[in-house]
Structures are given as C-alpha cells and as structure tokens.
CSV table of C-alpha atoms in Angstrom, one decimal:
chain,number,residue,atom,x,y,z
A,181,VAL,CA,-8.0,-44.4,-61.6
A,182,VAL,CA,-11.4,-45.2,-63.2
A,183,ARG,CA,-10.0,-44.8,-66.6
A,184,MET,CA,-7.3,-47.5,-65.9
A,185,VAL,CA,-9.9,-49.7,-64.4
A,186,GLU,CA,-12.0,-49.5,-67.5
A,187,GLU,CA,-8.9,-50.3,-69.6
A,188,ALA,CA,-7.9,-53.2,-67.7
A,189,GLN,CA,-11.6,-54.5,-67.8
A,190,GLY,CA,-11.5,-54.2,-71.5
A,191,THR,CA,-8.4,-56.4,-71.9
A,192,LYS,CA,-9.7,-59.2,-69.4
A,193,VAL,CA,-10.4,-62.5,-71.4
A,194,PRO,CA,-13.5,-64.3,-70.3
A,195,ILE,CA,-13.1,-67.9,-69.2
A,196,GLN,CA,-14.8,-70.9,-71.3
A,197,GLU,CA,-16.3,-73.5,-69.1
A,198,PHE,CA,-15.1,-76.9,-70.2
A,199,ALA,CA,-18.3,-78.6,-69.9
A,200,ASP,CA,-19.8,-76.3,-72.4
A,201,ARG,CA,-17.3,-77.3,-75.0
A,202,VAL,CA,-17.7,-81.0,-74.2
A,203,THR,CA,-21.5,-80.6,-74.6
A,204,SER,CA,-21.2,-78.8,-78.0
A,205,VAL,CA,-19.2,-81.9,-79.3
A,206,PHE,CA,-21.1,-84.5,-77.3
A,207,VAL,CA,-24.6,-83.8,-78.5
A,208,PRO,CA,-24.1,-84.1,-82.4
A,209,ILE,CA,-21.8,-87.2,-81.8
A,210,VAL,CA,-24.9,-88.8,-79.8
A,211,ILE,CA,-27.2,-88.0,-82.5
A,212,GLY,CA,-24.8,-89.5,-85.1
A,213,ILE,CA,-24.5,-92.6,-82.8
A,214,ALA,CA,-28.4,-92.9,-82.8
A,215,VAL,CA,-28.5,-92.7,-86.4
A,216,PHE,CA,-25.8,-95.3,-86.7
A,217,THR,CA,-27.8,-97.5,-84.4
A,218,LEU,CA,-30.9,-97.4,-86.6
A,219,LEU,CA,-29.0,-98.2,-89.6
A,220,LEU,CA,-27.2,-100.9,-87.8
A,221,TRP,CA,-30.3,-102.6,-86.8
A,222,ALA,CA,-31.8,-102.0,-90.3
A,223,LEU,CA,-28.9,-103.8,-92.0
A,224,ALA,CA,-27.8,-106.4,-89.4
A,225,GLY,CA,-31.0,-107.2,-87.5
A,226,GLY,CA,-30.6,-110.7,-87.8
A,227,PRO,CA,-27.1,-111.2,-86.0
A,228,LEU,CA,-28.3,-108.7,-83.3
A,229,ARG,CA,-31.5,-110.5,-82.6
A,230,GLY,CA,-29.2,-113.7,-82.0
A,231,VAL,CA,-27.3,-111.6,-79.5
A,232,LEU,CA,-30.6,-110.8,-77.7
A,233,GLU,CA,-31.7,-114.5,-77.7
A,234,GLY,CA,-28.4,-115.4,-76.0
A,235,VAL,CA,-28.7,-113.1,-73.1
A,236,GLN,CA,-32.6,-113.3,-72.8
A,237,GLY,CA,-32.2,-115.7,-69.7
A,238,VAL,CA,-30.0,-113.1,-67.9
A,239,LEU,CA,-31.7,-109.9,-69.0
A,240,PRO,CA,-35.4,-110.6,-68.6
A,241,TRP,CA,-36.4,-107.3,-70.2
A,242,VAL,CA,-34.9,-108.2,-73.5
A,243,ASP,CA,-37.5,-109.4,-76.1
A,244,PRO,CA,-36.1,-111.0,-79.3
A,245,THR,CA,-39.6,-111.8,-80.6
A,246,LEU,CA,-40.3,-108.2,-81.3
A,247,SER,CA,-40.3,-107.0,-85.0
A,248,ALA,CA,-37.0,-105.8,-86.5
A,249,ALA,CA,-38.4,-102.3,-86.8
A,250,THR,CA,-39.5,-102.3,-83.2
A,251,LEU,CA,-36.2,-103.5,-81.9
A,252,ALA,CA,-34.3,-100.9,-84.0
A,253,LEU,CA,-36.6,-98.1,-82.6
A,254,VAL,CA,-36.1,-99.4,-79.0
A,255,ALA,CA,-32.3,-99.4,-79.4
A,256,THR,CA,-32.4,-96.0,-81.0
A,257,ILE,CA,-34.4,-94.4,-78.2
A,258,SER,CA,-32.5,-96.1,-75.5
A,259,VAL,CA,-29.3,-94.4,-76.9
A,260,LEU,CA,-30.9,-91.0,-77.1
A,261,VAL,CA,-32.4,-91.4,-73.6
A,262,ILE,CA,-29.2,-92.7,-71.8
A,263,ALA,CA,-26.9,-90.0,-73.7
A,264,CYS,CA,-29.2,-87.1,-72.6
A,265,PRO,CA,-26.5,-84.7,-71.3
A,266,CYS,CA,-28.3,-83.6,-68.2
A,267,ALA,CA,-25.5,-84.7,-65.9
A,268,LEU,CA,-22.9,-83.0,-68.1
A,269,GLY,CA,-25.0,-79.8,-67.9
A,270,LEU,CA,-25.3,-80.1,-64.1
A,271,ALA,CA,-21.7,-81.1,-63.4
A,272,THR,CA,-20.2,-77.5,-63.4
A,273,PRO,CA,-23.0,-75.3,-62.3
A,274,THR,CA,-23.8,-77.4,-59.2
A,275,ALA,CA,-20.3,-77.5,-57.9
A,276,LEU,CA,-19.9,-73.8,-58.5
A,277,MET,CA,-23.2,-73.1,-56.7
A,278,VAL,CA,-22.3,-75.0,-53.7
A,279,GLY,CA,-18.7,-73.7,-53.7
A,280,SER,CA,-19.8,-70.0,-53.9
A,281,GLY,CA,-22.4,-70.7,-51.0
A,282,ILE,CA,-19.5,-72.2,-48.9
A,283,GLY,CA,-17.5,-69.1,-49.6
A,284,ALA,CA,-20.2,-66.8,-48.5
A,285,GLU,CA,-20.7,-68.8,-45.3
A,286,ASN,CA,-16.9,-68.2,-44.7
A,287,GLY,CA,-16.9,-64.4,-45.5
A,288,ILE,CA,-15.6,-65.1,-49.1
A,289,LEU,CA,-17.9,-63.3,-51.7
A,290,ILE,CA,-17.2,-64.5,-55.2
A,291,ARG,CA,-18.7,-62.3,-57.9
A,292,ASN,CA,-18.7,-65.0,-60.7
A,293,GLY,CA,-17.8,-68.5,-61.2
A,294,ALA,CA,-14.8,-67.7,-63.4
A,295,ALA,CA,-13.0,-66.4,-60.4
A,296,ILE,CA,-13.2,-69.8,-58.5
A,297,GLN,CA,-12.0,-71.4,-61.8
A,298,THR,CA,-9.0,-69.1,-62.4
A,299,MET,CA,-8.1,-69.0,-58.6
A,300,ARG,CA,-6.9,-72.7,-58.6
A,301,GLU,CA,-4.6,-71.9,-61.6
A,302,VAL,CA,-2.9,-68.9,-59.8
A,303,HIS,CA,0.9,-69.1,-59.2
A,304,VAL,CA,1.6,-65.9,-57.5
A,305,VAL,CA,-0.5,-64.0,-54.9
A,306,VAL,CA,0.5,-60.3,-54.9
A,307,PHE,CA,-0.3,-58.1,-51.8
A,308,ASP,CA,-0.6,-54.6,-51.3
A,309,LYS,CA,1.2,-53.4,-48.2
A,310,THR,CA,-0.8,-50.7,-46.3
A,311,GLY,CA,-4.1,-52.0,-45.0
A,312,THR,CA,-3.6,-55.5,-46.4
A,313,LEU,CA,-0.5,-56.9,-45.0
A,314,THR,CA,-0.5,-54.2,-42.3
A,315,LEU,CA,-3.1,-52.9,-40.0
A,316,GLY,CA,-3.6,-49.6,-42.1
A,317,LYS,CA,-3.2,-47.5,-38.8
A,318,PRO,CA,0.2,-46.0,-39.1
A,319,GLU,CA,1.6,-43.9,-36.2
A,320,ILE,CA,4.5,-41.4,-35.7
A,321,THR,CA,7.4,-43.2,-34.1
A,322,ASP,CA,10.3,-40.8,-34.7
A,323,ILE,CA,10.8,-37.1,-35.1
A,324,VAL,CA,14.3,-36.1,-36.3
A,325,PRO,CA,14.6,-32.2,-36.5
A,326,LEU,CA,17.2,-30.9,-38.8
A,327,GLY,CA,17.7,-27.1,-38.5
A,328,GLU,CA,14.3,-26.4,-36.8
A,329,ASP,CA,13.2,-27.3,-33.3
A,330,GLU,CA,11.0,-30.4,-33.0
A,331,ALA,CA,7.9,-28.6,-32.0
A,332,THR,CA,8.2,-26.3,-35.2
A,333,LEU,CA,8.9,-29.3,-37.4
A,334,LEU,CA,5.9,-31.2,-36.2
A,335,ARG,CA,3.7,-28.2,-36.4
A,336,LEU,CA,4.5,-27.3,-40.0
A,337,ALA,CA,4.3,-30.9,-41.2
A,338,ALA,CA,1.0,-31.6,-39.3
A,339,THR,CA,-0.7,-28.4,-40.7
A,340,ALA,CA,0.6,-29.2,-44.2
A,341,GLU,CA,-0.9,-32.7,-43.9
A,342,ALA,CA,-4.2,-31.6,-42.5
A,343,GLY,CA,-5.6,-31.3,-46.1
A,344,SER,CA,-4.5,-34.9,-46.9
A,345,GLU,CA,-6.8,-37.9,-46.9
A,346,HIS,CA,-3.8,-40.4,-46.9
A,347,PRO,CA,-3.4,-42.8,-43.9
A,348,ILE,CA,0.1,-41.5,-43.5
A,349,GLY,CA,-1.0,-37.9,-43.7
A,350,ARG,CA,-3.8,-38.6,-41.1
A,351,ALA,CA,-1.1,-40.3,-38.8
A,352,VAL,CA,1.0,-37.2,-38.9
A,353,VAL,CA,-1.8,-35.0,-37.9
A,354,GLU,CA,-3.1,-37.2,-35.2
A,355,GLY,CA,0.4,-37.9,-33.9
A,356,ALA,CA,1.0,-34.1,-33.6
A,357,ARG,CA,-2.2,-33.3,-31.8
A,358,ARG,CA,-1.4,-36.0,-29.2
A,359,ARG,CA,1.9,-34.3,-28.7
A,360,GLY,CA,0.2,-31.1,-28.0
A,361,ALA,CA,1.0,-29.4,-31.4
A,362,THR,CA,-1.4,-26.8,-32.8
A,363,VAL,CA,-2.7,-28.0,-36.2
A,364,ALA,CA,-4.2,-25.5,-38.5
A,365,THR,CA,-5.6,-25.4,-42.0
A,366,PRO,CA,-2.9,-24.9,-44.7
A,367,GLU,CA,-3.2,-21.8,-46.8
A,368,ALA,CA,-2.8,-24.0,-49.9
A,369,PHE,CA,-2.6,-27.7,-50.4
A,370,GLU,CA,-1.7,-30.1,-53.3
A,371,ALA,CA,-1.4,-33.9,-53.3
A,372,LEU,CA,1.3,-35.1,-55.4
A,373,ARG,CA,0.6,-38.5,-56.4
A,374,GLY,CA,2.9,-41.3,-55.1
A,375,ARG,CA,5.4,-38.6,-53.8
A,376,GLY,CA,3.7,-36.7,-50.8
A,377,ILE,CA,2.2,-33.2,-50.6
A,378,ALA,CA,3.1,-29.5,-51.2
A,379,ALA,CA,1.4,-26.9,-49.0
A,380,ARG,CA,1.7,-23.3,-47.8
A,381,VAL,CA,1.9,-22.9,-44.0
A,382,ASP,CA,2.5,-19.5,-42.3
A,383,GLY,CA,3.7,-18.0,-45.5
A,384,ARG,CA,6.2,-20.8,-45.9
A,385,ASP,CA,6.3,-23.4,-48.8
A,386,ILE,CA,6.2,-26.8,-47.1
A,387,LEU,CA,6.9,-30.2,-48.8
A,388,VAL,CA,6.3,-33.5,-47.0
A,389,GLY,CA,7.1,-36.7,-48.8
A,390,SER,CA,9.7,-39.1,-50.3
A,391,ALA,CA,13.2,-38.4,-51.2
A,392,ARG,CA,12.3,-38.4,-54.8
A,393,LEU,CA,10.1,-35.5,-54.3
A,394,LEU,CA,12.6,-33.4,-52.7
A,395,ARG,CA,15.2,-34.3,-55.5
A,396,GLU,CA,12.6,-33.2,-58.0
A,397,ARG,CA,12.5,-29.9,-56.4
A,398,GLY,CA,16.2,-29.5,-56.2
A,399,ILE,CA,16.5,-29.8,-52.4
A,400,GLU,CA,19.6,-31.3,-50.9
A,401,ILE,CA,18.6,-34.4,-48.7
A,402,ALA,CA,22.1,-35.4,-47.7
A,403,PRO,CA,21.8,-34.2,-44.2
A,404,GLY,CA,19.1,-36.6,-43.5
A,405,GLU,CA,20.0,-39.6,-45.6
A,406,ALA,CA,21.9,-41.5,-42.7
A,407,GLN,CA,18.6,-41.2,-40.4
A,408,VAL,CA,16.4,-42.3,-43.3
A,409,ALA,CA,18.4,-45.4,-43.9
A,410,ARG,CA,18.4,-46.2,-40.2
A,411,LEU,CA,14.6,-45.8,-39.8
A,412,GLU,CA,13.8,-47.6,-43.0
A,413,GLY,CA,15.9,-50.5,-42.1
A,414,GLU,CA,13.6,-50.8,-38.9
A,415,ALA,CA,10.4,-51.1,-41.3
A,416,LYS,CA,9.4,-47.7,-40.8
A,417,THR,CA,8.1,-45.3,-43.6
A,418,THR,CA,9.9,-42.0,-43.7
A,419,MET,CA,8.9,-38.6,-44.8
A,420,LEU,CA,11.2,-35.8,-45.4
A,421,VAL,CA,10.0,-32.3,-44.5
A,422,ALA,CA,11.3,-29.1,-46.2
A,423,ALA,CA,10.6,-25.5,-45.8
A,424,ASP,CA,11.4,-22.8,-48.4
A,425,GLY,CA,13.5,-25.1,-50.4
A,426,ARG,CA,15.6,-26.5,-47.4
A,427,LEU,CA,15.5,-29.8,-45.5
A,428,ILE,CA,14.2,-29.2,-42.0
A,429,GLY,CA,13.5,-32.8,-40.7
A,430,VAL,CA,12.6,-36.4,-41.0
A,431,LEU,CA,9.4,-38.2,-39.7
A,432,ALA,CA,9.0,-41.8,-39.4
A,433,VAL,CA,5.7,-43.8,-39.3
A,434,ALA,CA,5.3,-47.4,-38.5
A,435,ASP,CA,2.3,-49.5,-39.7
A,436,PRO,CA,2.5,-52.9,-37.7
A,437,ILE,CA,1.7,-56.0,-39.8
A,438,LYS,CA,-1.4,-58.0,-39.0
A,439,GLU,CA,-1.3,-60.7,-36.5
A,440,GLU,CA,-2.3,-63.4,-39.1
A,441,THR,CA,0.0,-62.2,-41.9
A,442,THR,CA,3.0,-64.3,-41.2
A,443,GLU,CA,1.1,-67.6,-40.7
A,444,ALA,CA,-1.3,-66.9,-43.8
A,445,ILE,CA,1.8,-66.3,-45.9
A,446,ALA,CA,3.4,-69.6,-44.8
A,447,ALA,CA,0.0,-71.4,-45.6
A,448,LEU,CA,0.0,-70.2,-49.0
A,449,HIS,CA,3.6,-71.3,-49.5
A,450,ALA,CA,2.5,-74.8,-48.2
A,451,LEU,CA,-0.1,-74.8,-51.0
A,452,GLY,CA,2.8,-74.3,-53.5
A,453,LEU,CA,2.1,-70.6,-54.3
A,454,GLN,CA,4.7,-67.7,-54.5
A,455,THR,CA,3.8,-64.4,-52.8
A,456,ALA,CA,4.9,-60.9,-53.8
A,457,MET,CA,4.2,-57.4,-52.1
A,458,LEU,CA,3.5,-54.3,-54.1
A,459,THR,CA,3.7,-50.9,-52.5
A,460,GLY,CA,4.4,-47.3,-53.1
A,461,ASP,CA,6.6,-47.2,-50.1
A,462,ASN,CA,10.5,-47.1,-50.1
A,463,ARG,CA,12.4,-50.2,-51.0
A,464,ARG,CA,14.2,-50.5,-47.6
A,465,THR,CA,11.0,-50.4,-45.7
A,466,ALA,CA,9.3,-52.7,-48.0
A,467,GLU,CA,12.0,-55.3,-47.9
A,468,ALA,CA,12.0,-55.0,-44.0
A,469,ILE,CA,8.3,-55.8,-43.8
A,470,ALA,CA,8.7,-58.5,-46.5
A,471,ARG,CA,11.3,-60.3,-44.4
A,472,ARG,CA,9.1,-60.3,-41.3
A,473,ALA,CA,6.0,-61.5,-43.3
A,474,GLY,CA,8.0,-64.1,-45.3
A,475,ILE,CA,7.2,-62.6,-48.7
A,476,ASP,CA,8.9,-63.9,-51.6
A,477,HIS,CA,9.2,-61.0,-54.0
A,478,VAL,CA,9.2,-57.2,-53.2
A,479,VAL,CA,8.2,-54.4,-55.8
A,480,ALA,CA,8.5,-51.1,-54.0
A,481,GLU,CA,8.1,-47.3,-55.0
A,482,VAL,CA,5.5,-47.8,-57.7
A,483,LEU,CA,2.7,-45.5,-58.8
A,484,PRO,CA,-0.9,-46.8,-59.4
A,485,ASP,CA,-0.1,-47.2,-63.1
A,486,GLY,CA,3.2,-48.8,-62.2
A,487,LYS,CA,1.2,-51.5,-60.2
A,488,VAL,CA,-0.7,-52.4,-63.3
A,489,ALA,CA,2.5,-52.7,-65.2
A,490,GLU,CA,4.1,-54.9,-62.4
A,491,ILE,CA,1.1,-57.2,-62.4
A,492,ARG,CA,1.5,-57.5,-66.3
A,493,ARG,CA,5.1,-58.4,-65.8
A,494,LEU,CA,4.4,-61.0,-63.2
A,495,GLN,CA,1.8,-62.5,-65.5
A,496,GLU,CA,4.3,-62.7,-68.2
A,497,VAL,CA,6.9,-64.4,-65.9
A,498,HIS,CA,4.7,-66.6,-63.7
A,499,GLY,CA,1.5,-67.0,-65.5
A,500,MET,CA,-1.8,-66.6,-63.4
A,501,VAL,CA,-1.6,-63.8,-60.7
A,502,ALA,CA,-4.1,-63.0,-57.8
A,503,MET,CA,-3.9,-59.5,-56.4
A,504,VAL,CA,-4.9,-58.7,-52.9
A,505,GLY,CA,-5.7,-55.0,-52.0
A,506,ASP,CA,-7.9,-52.5,-50.4
A,507,GLY,CA,-7.2,-49.0,-51.4
A,508,ILE,CA,-8.3,-46.8,-54.3
A,509,ASN,CA,-4.9,-47.0,-55.8
A,510,ASP,CA,-5.2,-50.7,-55.9
A,511,ALA,CA,-8.3,-50.9,-58.2
A,512,PRO,CA,-6.5,-50.9,-61.6
A,513,ALA,CA,-4.2,-53.7,-60.4
A,514,LEU,CA,-7.1,-55.7,-58.9
A,515,THR,CA,-8.8,-55.5,-62.3
A,516,GLN,CA,-5.5,-56.3,-64.2
A,517,ALA,CA,-4.8,-59.5,-62.2
A,518,ASN,CA,-6.3,-62.9,-63.2
A,519,VAL,CA,-8.2,-62.7,-59.8
A,520,GLY,CA,-8.6,-59.5,-58.0
A,521,ILE,CA,-9.4,-60.0,-54.2
A,522,ALA,CA,-10.5,-57.0,-52.2
A,523,ILE,CA,-10.3,-56.6,-48.5
A,524,GLY,CA,-13.8,-55.9,-47.3
A,525,THR,CA,-12.8,-53.2,-44.8
A,526,GLY,CA,-11.2,-51.3,-47.7
A,527,THR,CA,-12.6,-48.7,-50.3
A,528,ASP,CA,-15.7,-49.3,-52.3
A,529,ILE,CA,-13.9,-48.9,-55.6
A,530,ALA,CA,-11.4,-51.6,-54.7
A,531,ILE,CA,-14.3,-54.0,-53.9
A,532,GLU,CA,-16.1,-53.0,-57.1
A,533,ALA,CA,-13.0,-53.9,-59.1
A,534,ALA,CA,-12.3,-57.2,-57.5
A,535,ASP,CA,-13.6,-60.6,-58.3
A,536,ILE,CA,-13.5,-61.8,-54.7
A,537,THR,CA,-14.2,-59.8,-51.6
A,538,LEU,CA,-13.0,-61.0,-48.2
A,539,VAL,CA,-15.7,-59.6,-45.9
A,540,ARG,CA,-13.8,-60.0,-42.6
A,541,GLY,CA,-10.6,-58.4,-43.9
A,542,ASP,CA,-8.7,-61.3,-42.6
A,543,LEU,CA,-5.9,-62.8,-44.8
A,544,TRP,CA,-6.7,-66.2,-43.9
A,545,GLY,CA,-9.6,-65.7,-46.4
A,546,VAL,CA,-7.0,-65.7,-49.3
A,547,VAL,CA,-5.9,-69.2,-48.0
A,548,SER,CA,-9.6,-70.3,-47.8
A,549,ALA,CA,-10.2,-69.0,-51.4
A,550,VAL,CA,-7.4,-71.1,-52.7
A,551,LYS,CA,-8.5,-74.2,-50.9
A,552,LEU,CA,-12.1,-73.5,-52.0
A,553,SER,CA,-11.2,-73.1,-55.6
A,554,ARG,CA,-9.2,-76.4,-55.7
A,555,ALA,CA,-11.9,-78.3,-53.7
A,556,THR,CA,-14.7,-77.0,-56.1
A,557,PHE,CA,-12.8,-78.1,-59.1
A,558,ARG,CA,-11.9,-81.5,-57.7
A,559,LYS,CA,-15.8,-82.0,-57.6
A,560,ILE,CA,-16.3,-80.6,-61.0
A,561,ARG,CA,-13.7,-83.2,-62.4
A,562,GLN,CA,-15.5,-85.9,-60.4
A,563,ASN,CA,-18.8,-84.9,-61.6
A,564,LEU,CA,-17.7,-84.9,-65.2
A,565,PHE,CA,-16.3,-88.4,-64.6
A,566,TRP,CA,-19.6,-89.6,-63.3
A,567,ALA,CA,-21.5,-88.0,-66.0
A,568,SER,CA,-19.3,-89.6,-68.7
A,569,ILE,CA,-19.0,-93.2,-67.2
A,570,TYR,CA,-22.7,-93.9,-67.5
A,571,ASN,CA,-22.5,-93.0,-71.1
A,572,LEU,CA,-19.3,-94.9,-71.7
A,573,ILE,CA,-20.8,-98.1,-70.3
A,574,MET,CA,-24.5,-97.7,-71.2
A,575,ILE,CA,-24.3,-96.5,-74.8
A,576,PRO,CA,-22.7,-99.7,-76.2
A,577,LEU,CA,-25.4,-101.8,-74.4
A,578,ALA,CA,-28.1,-99.6,-75.8
A,579,ILE,CA,-26.8,-99.9,-79.4
A,580,LEU,CA,-26.7,-103.7,-79.0
A,581,GLY,CA,-30.6,-103.4,-77.8
A,582,LEU,CA,-29.6,-104.8,-74.3
A,583,MET,CA,-31.0,-101.6,-72.6
A,584,HIS,CA,-34.7,-101.0,-72.3
A,585,PRO,CA,-35.8,-97.2,-72.7
A,586,ALA,CA,-37.2,-97.4,-69.2
A,587,LEU,CA,-33.8,-98.5,-67.8
A,588,ALA,CA,-32.1,-96.0,-69.8
A,589,GLU,CA,-34.2,-93.3,-68.1
A,590,VAL,CA,-33.4,-94.8,-64.7
A,591,ALA,CA,-29.7,-94.7,-65.5
A,592,MET,CA,-29.8,-91.1,-66.9
A,593,ALA,CA,-31.7,-90.0,-63.9
A,594,THR,CA,-29.3,-91.8,-61.6
A,595,SER,CA,-26.2,-90.0,-63.1
A,596,SER,CA,-27.9,-86.7,-62.6
A,597,ILE,CA,-28.6,-87.4,-58.8
A,598,THR,CA,-25.1,-88.8,-58.5
A,599,VAL,CA,-23.7,-85.4,-59.8
A,600,VAL,CA,-25.9,-83.2,-57.6
A,601,THR,CA,-25.2,-85.4,-54.5
A,602,ASN,CA,-21.4,-85.5,-55.2
A,603,ALA,CA,-21.4,-81.5,-55.5
A,604,ASN,CA,-23.3,-81.3,-52.1
A,605,LEU,CA,-20.5,-83.3,-50.5
A,606,LEU,CA,-18.3,-80.3,-51.1
A,607,ARG,CA,-19.9,-78.9,-47.9
A,608,ARG,CA,-17.9,-81.5,-46.0
A,609,THR,CA,-14.5,-79.9,-47.1
A,610,ASN,CA,-12.7,-77.9,-44.6
A,611,ILE,CA,-11.6,-74.8,-46.3
A,612,ARG,CA,-10.6,-72.8,-43.2
A,613,GLY,CA,-7.2,-71.4,-43.5
A,614,LYS,CA,-6.2,-72.2,-39.8
C-alpha cells in the first residue's frame, strides 16, 4: 500500500497559480510602459503639456509650469507606483488563507491551497463504502448452515476470524460471542487480500470469504448461491464458510448507512456533481446500498490496486475526480484522485494520503468543502478584478501626467485594502452542508 501511495504521489501534477502567471507577464509590461512614458514625454512634451493646461482647473494637482524633464519623471514614477502589483500578489493568498481558516472552523482541514483550487473543478465524487457511506460497524444478521449445525458453523467461522483485523472479521467474532459461541485462537491464520481469510481450526482447514475465494480453491458453491443472492439483494455482505474443501454455510453481515448519507449525496447532485461508490464488496450488495444512498455509479469487487485503476478510468472519462475514504486500502486511491478527502475518524495512513481531512467524519463536510472551494475562487476572481481595474483606469491617466505620484500611491494602497477586505468578506459565506 505504501509503495502504491508513493507511485501515485510521483505522478500527481502540481497546480500553477493563475496570479503567478499574470504577475510574471505583468511586471515586464509595466516596466515597458514606464519606459514608453518617459520616451513619450521626451518626444511629445509640448502637446502633452497642452493637455495638462486644459485640465488644470479640474485637477488642481496638475502643474504644467514644471520643466519637461520633471513632468516626464512625474509621469514615469506615477506609472510605476500605480502599477505596483501588490494587489495582484495579495489576491490569491488572502482568499486562500481566509478560506482555509473557515474550513478549519467547520472541521475541514485543508493540507494545501491547491486542494481548494482543484475541488471547484471536480466533476465526480467517489466514495468508499465501509466506514464512509456506512457506519463501519457491521453486525451479523443471518446464519445459514449447510451441512453443519448453526453452533458449529459459527464457532468455526469466529475462531478462524479471531486473527483478522478487518471490520467484518471483528463483527463475526463479536456476533458469535454474543450468541454464546466459544471463540478460540486459530492454529494458523492467513489474510487473503480482497478475498477473505484461511485458517486452521480444530485440525480442519477453514476458509471464510467471497465466492471468488472458494472458486479459486475448487470448492463447489452451488448449494449456497440462492441464499447468497437473497441476502445480497437485501444490501447485506455475505461470507461463505468452507471446511476441508466443502461449503458448510453462509454468514450475512449488515453495515447500515450513515444518517446523513442520502441527504449529503442529494446535496452534491444539487451542486451539479456526479457520485460513485468504490468497494471491494460484492456487486449485488454494493448496488443495493447505492440505490438507498442515491449513488450514480457503482464499482464493486475491486482490490486496493484496482481502486487506483478505477480512479484513473474515471479521470479519463469525467475529468477531475475527488475520492472520499477512511481505510488503509483507500490510501492509494486517495492519492491518485485529484483531491483526496479522508474521514477524520479513519486510519492515519488515509489521513496522511489525503489533501483534505473531515475532522468530524460527517459526509456533510464533503458538501461544505465543495461550497468553500467555489466561494473561495469567486473571491479570487473578484480580487483579481479589483486588482486589475485600478491599473486599467489609472495607468492611462498616469501616462498623460494627470496622476500625481502621491495620488498613485493612495490608489495603489486602496487596491490592496480592497482586495484584503473583499477576501475577509468570505467569512459571511454559508458553507454548511445542511
């Protein structure tokens, strides 16, 4: 998992700030305009002096009696002062600073400004299932013995899962104990990534996992297929239990979706976003949960490296993609996504791999993050407008000598104050999901 995270980090393209590109072009242009102003006054000082004489009554600071060299110098200095790109330099970072502060106040921790910028361009939000859309606290709901009695089936499965750290494995152990089963330590244990577990219990070889796992081991699953289809259609996760190469039963586990899931997904749709669910669970269960939550696209039965491939596929089809997850297996996909969003109640590696962390683990935080991103960049665009409008109006006046350097300084300072004040008005924006 760590290796895949590092690979995804190496392929992620950093985002260039628009204001930096503008400034890199703007500064040499202004210097060129200043030189042009100096040459203009040197070559056409007479006609320009006449312009000053005509407006002297309206603009009392204009003094056409100054020498040609002084007028040229005043005009050139005014151009340089009024065009000082302070406001352009402040436009983006002030809005990002205020935006990230608002995010923190609402339980949205943003690791870098690029995440805010990218979030507003996202077209699809992809959710992990367990612990993200659901509570992450599965419980045994059904026990279907096939060839063994219920107590034996439950004891063998729970003892085999005693070595597992997976939430479903823990649910089997806890459910067995609540039902009075004796759970021992398995004689041998192996976690089979994305498939289930293999263990040795009471001298018997036990498999607990997906139909894929049993098929790979050559075990006939036909006796339980009807029960599996029924349970999965009820949005339950099923596990087949085999002992010594024979299917002995089916266990079903349910993980209820979070209270806010359906409303949060609807709010994302209202914002014009598509949603997808990415899970290692079986397709029937995944589709049943997706229907309840209102998810648009379902990608089921995927391994951790498969999640990364699916994120890449969605990026190719839809463009910018955000991924929301909480588990170790989600970390590579969180890094591959344009914006990775970690549930704060999840694992440390998922939080470390993500660009944004939702401290409260509430899916309304995803809605708030989208709103915050869009509001922040509205302010950035407004700031760039105010930073530019002063230059567009004042530079021509400065070239003609109608702007005193002191007034140019006031106008330049005013543009910076306007930008900072406008950025702080972002605090009035309501980004709460509900």
